[in-house]
mmCIF file with all atom_site columns, C-alpha atoms in Angstrom:
data_model
loop_
_atom_site.group_PDB
_atom_site.id
_atom_site.type_symbol
_atom_site.label_atom_id
_atom_site.label_alt_id
_atom_site.label_comp_id
_atom_site.label_asym_id
_atom_site.label_entity_id
_atom_site.label_seq_id
_atom_site.pdbx_PDB_ins_code
_atom_site.Cartn_x
_atom_site.Cartn_y
_atom_site.Cartn_z
_atom_site.occupancy
_atom_site.B_iso_or_equiv
_atom_site.pdbx_formal_charge
_atom_site.auth_seq_id
_atom_site.auth_comp_id
_atom_site.auth_asym_id
_atom_site.auth_atom_id
_atom_site.pdbx_PDB_model_num
ATOM 1  C CA . MET A 1 1  ? 115.524 105.082 101.415 1.00 98.00 ? 1408 MET A CA 1
ATOM 2  C CA . LYS A 1 2  ? 116.480 108.369 103.158 1.00 98.00 ? 1409 LYS A CA 1
ATOM 3  C CA . ILE A 1 3  ? 114.489 111.394 102.074 1.00 98.00 ? 1410 ILE A CA 1
ATOM 4  C CA . LEU A 1 4  ? 116.132 114.753 101.862 1.00 98.00 ? 1411 LEU A CA 1
ATOM 5  C CA . GLY A 1 5  ? 114.279 117.886 101.142 1.00 96.00 ? 1412 GLY A CA 1
ATOM 6  C CA . ALA A 1 6  ? 112.215 118.445 104.421 1.00 91.00 ? 1413 ALA A CA 1
ATOM 7  C CA . ASP A 1 7  ? 111.762 122.071 103.505 1.00 94.00 ? 1414 ASP A CA 1
ATOM 8  C CA . VAL A 1 8  ? 110.049 121.239 100.209 1.00 96.00 ? 1415 VAL A CA 1
ATOM 9  C CA . LEU A 1 9  ? 107.847 118.616 101.854 1.00 94.00 ? 1416 LEU A CA 1
ATOM 10 C CA . ALA A 1 10 ? 106.809 121.066 104.761 1.00 93.00 ? 1417 ALA A CA 1
ATOM 11 C CA . ARG A 1 11 ? 106.021 123.734 102.329 1.00 95.00 ? 1418 ARG A CA 1
ATOM 12 C CA . ALA A 1 12 ? 104.057 121.318 100.207 1.00 95.00 ? 1419 ALA A CA 1
ATOM 13 C CA . GLN A 1 13 ? 101.964 120.259 103.233 1.00 92.00 ? 1420 GLN A CA 1
ATOM 14 C CA . LYS A 1 14 ? 101.370 123.893 104.117 1.00 93.00 ? 1421 LYS A CA 1
ATOM 15 C CA . ASP A 1 15 ? 100.518 125.166 100.621 1.00 94.00 ? 1422 ASP A CA 1
ATOM 16 C CA . HIS A 1 16 ? 98.486  122.047 99.415  1.00 94.00 ? 1423 HIS A CA 1
ATOM 17 C CA . ALA A 1 17 ? 96.378  120.870 102.335 1.00 92.00 ? 1424 ALA A CA 1
ATOM 18 C CA . GLY A 1 18 ? 94.602  118.480 99.916  1.00 91.00 ? 1425 GLY A CA 1
ATOM 19 C CA . ALA A 1 19 ? 97.844  116.532 99.487  1.00 93.00 ? 1426 ALA A CA 1
ATOM 20 C CA . ARG A 1 20 ? 98.700  116.175 102.982 1.00 93.00 ? 1427 ARG A CA 1
ATOM 21 C CA . GLY A 1 21 ? 97.541  112.627 103.487 1.00 94.00 ? 1428 GLY A CA 1
ATOM 22 C CA . ARG A 1 22 ? 98.736  111.268 100.363 1.00 94.00 ? 1429 ARG A CA 1
ATOM 23 C CA . LEU A 1 23 ? 102.187 113.010 100.616 1.00 94.00 ? 1430 LEU A CA 1
ATOM 24 C CA . SER A 1 24 ? 102.574 111.682 104.128 1.00 94.00 ? 1431 SER A CA 1
ATOM 25 C CA . ALA A 1 25 ? 101.784 108.175 102.854 1.00 95.00 ? 1432 ALA A CA 1
ATOM 26 C CA . TRP A 1 26 ? 104.281 108.531 99.939  1.00 96.00 ? 1433 TRP A CA 1
ATOM 27 C CA . LYS A 1 27 ? 106.920 109.668 102.371 1.00 96.00 ? 1434 LYS A CA 1
ATOM 28 C CA . ALA A 1 28 ? 106.375 106.737 104.688 1.00 96.00 ? 1435 ALA A CA 1
ATOM 29 C CA . GLU A 1 29 ? 106.482 104.177 101.850 1.00 97.00 ? 1436 GLU A CA 1
ATOM 30 C CA . VAL A 1 30 ? 109.618 105.648 100.317 1.00 97.00 ? 1437 VAL A CA 1
ATOM 31 C CA . GLU A 1 31 ? 111.408 105.624 103.635 1.00 97.00 ? 1438 GLU A CA 1
ATOM 32 C CA . ALA A 1 32 ? 110.551 101.962 104.029 1.00 98.00 ? 1439 ALA A CA 1
ATOM 33 C CA . ALA A 1 33 ? 111.602 101.116 100.515 1.00 98.00 ? 1440 ALA A CA 1
ATOM 34 C CA . CYS A 1 34 ? 114.919 99.906  99.201  1.00 97.00 ? 1441 CYS A CA 1
ATOM 35 C CA . TRP A 1 35 ? 115.029 100.864 95.626  1.00 97.00 ? 1442 TRP A CA 1
ATOM 36 C CA . ARG A 1 36 ? 117.965 99.707  93.387  1.00 97.00 ? 1443 ARG A CA 1
ATOM 37 C CA . SER A 1 37 ? 116.647 100.884 90.042  1.00 98.00 ? 1444 SER A CA 1
ATOM 38 C CA . PHE A 1 38 ? 114.034 102.731 88.268  1.00 98.00 ? 1445 PHE A CA 1
ATOM 39 C CA . LYS A 1 39 ? 112.257 99.320  87.787  1.00 98.00 ? 1446 LYS A CA 1
ATOM 40 C CA . ASP A 1 40 ? 111.912 99.030  91.454  1.00 98.00 ? 1447 ASP A CA 1
ATOM 41 C CA . ILE A 1 41 ? 110.014 102.374 91.572  1.00 98.00 ? 1448 ILE A CA 1
ATOM 42 C CA . LYS A 1 42 ? 107.747 101.408 88.643  1.00 98.00 ? 1449 LYS A CA 1
ATOM 43 C CA . GLU A 1 43 ? 106.595 98.302  90.461  1.00 97.00 ? 1450 GLU A CA 1
ATOM 44 C CA . ARG A 1 44 ? 105.178 100.362 93.281  1.00 96.00 ? 1451 ARG A CA 1
ATOM 45 C CA . TYR A 1 45 ? 104.442 103.640 91.421  1.00 96.00 ? 1452 TYR A CA 1
ATOM 46 C CA . PRO A 1 46 ? 103.764 102.641 87.872  1.00 96.00 ? 1453 PRO A CA 1
ATOM 47 C CA . ALA A 1 47 ? 102.857 106.163 86.748  1.00 95.00 ? 1454 ALA A CA 1
ATOM 48 C CA . THR A 1 48 ? 106.264 107.588 87.704  1.00 97.00 ? 1455 THR A CA 1
ATOM 49 C CA . ASP A 1 49 ? 108.231 109.037 84.898  1.00 97.00 ? 1456 ASP A CA 1
ATOM 50 C CA . LYS A 1 50 ? 112.033 109.651 84.406  1.00 97.00 ? 1457 LYS A CA 1
ATOM 51 C CA . VAL A 1 51 ? 112.729 113.125 82.909  1.00 97.00 ? 1458 VAL A CA 1
ATOM 52 C CA . GLY A 1 52 ? 116.424 113.635 82.313  1.00 96.00 ? 1459 GLY A CA 1
ATOM 53 C CA . LYS A 1 53 ? 117.983 112.883 85.772  1.00 96.00 ? 1460 LYS A CA 1
ATOM 54 C CA . ARG A 1 54 ? 114.785 113.535 87.699  1.00 98.00 ? 1461 ARG A CA 1
ATOM 55 C CA . TYR A 1 55 ? 111.834 111.211 88.753  1.00 98.00 ? 1462 TYR A CA 1
ATOM 56 C CA . VAL A 1 56 ? 108.333 112.627 88.572  1.00 98.00 ? 1463 VAL A CA 1
ATOM 57 C CA . PHE A 1 57 ? 105.755 111.071 90.867  1.00 97.00 ? 1464 PHE A CA 1
ATOM 58 C CA . ASP A 1 58 ? 102.042 111.523 90.511  1.00 95.00 ? 1465 ASP A CA 1
ATOM 59 C CA . ILE A 1 59 ? 100.426 112.248 93.916  1.00 94.00 ? 1466 ILE A CA 1
ATOM 60 C CA . GLY A 1 60 ? 96.735  112.264 94.549  1.00 89.00 ? 1467 GLY A CA 1
ATOM 61 C CA . GLY A 1 61 ? 95.576  110.674 91.372  1.00 85.00 ? 1468 GLY A CA 1
ATOM 62 C CA . ASN A 1 62 ? 97.716  112.941 89.091  1.00 84.00 ? 1469 ASN A CA 1
ATOM 63 C CA . ARG A 1 63 ? 96.436  116.055 90.823  1.00 94.00 ? 1470 ARG A CA 1
ATOM 64 C CA . TYR A 1 64 ? 99.888  116.786 92.226  1.00 96.00 ? 1471 TYR A CA 1
ATOM 65 C CA . ARG A 1 65 ? 103.382 116.157 91.036  1.00 97.00 ? 1472 ARG A CA 1
ATOM 66 C CA . LEU A 1 66 ? 106.577 115.604 93.099  1.00 98.00 ? 1473 LEU A CA 1
ATOM 67 C CA . VAL A 1 67 ? 110.131 115.764 91.462  1.00 98.00 ? 1474 VAL A CA 1
ATOM 68 C CA . ALA A 1 68 ? 112.980 113.970 93.026  1.00 98.00 ? 1475 ALA A CA 1
ATOM 69 C CA . ALA A 1 69 ? 116.573 113.227 92.272  1.00 98.00 ? 1476 ALA A CA 1
ATOM 70 C CA . ILE A 1 70 ? 117.402 109.596 93.290  1.00 98.00 ? 1477 ILE A CA 1
ATOM 71 C CA . ASP A 1 71 ? 120.847 108.056 94.073  1.00 98.00 ? 1478 ASP A CA 1
ATOM 72 C CA . PHE A 1 72 ? 120.225 104.344 94.116  1.00 98.00 ? 1479 PHE A CA 1
ATOM 73 C CA . GLU A 1 73 ? 123.725 103.646 95.293  1.00 97.00 ? 1480 GLU A CA 1
ATOM 74 C CA . THR A 1 74 ? 123.489 105.778 98.480  1.00 98.00 ? 1481 THR A CA 1
ATOM 75 C CA . GLY A 1 75 ? 119.672 105.188 98.847  1.00 98.00 ? 1482 GLY A CA 1
ATOM 76 C CA . ILE A 1 76 ? 118.966 108.883 98.959  1.00 98.00 ? 1483 ILE A CA 1
ATOM 77 C CA . VAL A 1 77 ? 115.739 110.531 97.540  1.00 98.00 ? 1484 VAL A CA 1
ATOM 78 C CA . ARG A 1 78 ? 116.095 114.316 97.308  1.00 98.00 ? 1485 ARG A CA 1
ATOM 79 C CA . VAL A 1 79 ? 112.742 115.969 96.868  1.00 98.00 ? 1486 VAL A CA 1
ATOM 80 C CA . ARG A 1 80 ? 113.378 118.848 94.616  1.00 98.00 ? 1487 ARG A CA 1
ATOM 81 C CA . TRP A 1 81 ? 109.824 120.223 93.865  1.00 98.00 ? 1488 TRP A CA 1
ATOM 82 C CA . PHE A 1 82 ? 106.102 119.646 94.681  1.00 97.00 ? 1489 PHE A CA 1
ATOM 83 C CA . GLY A 1 83 ? 103.053 121.390 93.188  1.00 97.00 ? 1490 GLY A CA 1
ATOM 84 C CA . THR A 1 84 ? 99.854  120.888 91.170  1.00 96.00 ? 1491 THR A CA 1
ATOM 85 C CA . HIS A 1 85 ? 99.889  119.325 87.808  1.00 93.00 ? 1492 HIS A CA 1
ATOM 86 C CA . ALA A 1 86 ? 99.158  122.772 86.306  1.00 94.00 ? 1493 ALA A CA 1
ATOM 87 C CA . GLU A 1 87 ? 102.164 124.221 88.074  1.00 96.00 ? 1494 GLU A CA 1
ATOM 88 C CA . TYR A 1 88 ? 104.355 121.234 86.922  1.00 96.00 ? 1495 TYR A CA 1
ATOM 89 C CA . ASP A 1 89 ? 103.564 122.185 83.323  1.00 94.00 ? 1496 ASP A CA 1
ATOM 90 C CA . ARG A 1 90 ? 105.238 125.528 83.856  1.00 96.00 ? 1497 ARG A CA 1
ATOM 91 C CA . ILE A 1 91 ? 108.576 124.400 85.250  1.00 97.00 ? 1498 ILE A CA 1
ATOM 92 C CA . LYS A 1 92 ? 111.653 122.834 83.680  1.00 96.00 ? 1499 LYS A CA 1
ATOM 93 C CA . VAL A 1 93 ? 112.040 119.561 85.523  1.00 96.00 ? 1500 VAL A CA 1
ATOM 94 C CA . ASP A 1 94 ? 115.851 119.388 85.150  1.00 91.00 ? 1501 ASP A CA 1
ATOM 95 C CA . GLU A 1 95 ? 116.309 122.933 86.647  1.00 92.00 ? 1502 GLU A CA 1
ATOM 96 C CA . VAL A 1 96 ? 114.393 122.280 89.878  1.00 94.00 ? 1503 VAL A CA 1
#
């Protein structure tokens, strides 16, 4: 999969030092993946939720959330938002 949203990931690694390792691991795994459907995501990341047209990943034991838009046909994962679980509770997932 190709990941877009380098600015979001860079800001996440800067602002959330505790998530750096897990976020880097997530990025490496996603880049090596070949997802064709939400089912493929759930096999590797069972806690992932689909909210509208967005996919919400738990990072770091549910301490952080990552919101992405995924186009399975083109193999593109566009990272839209990253933050703590508490910050996630204050956003509208479809608007990020």
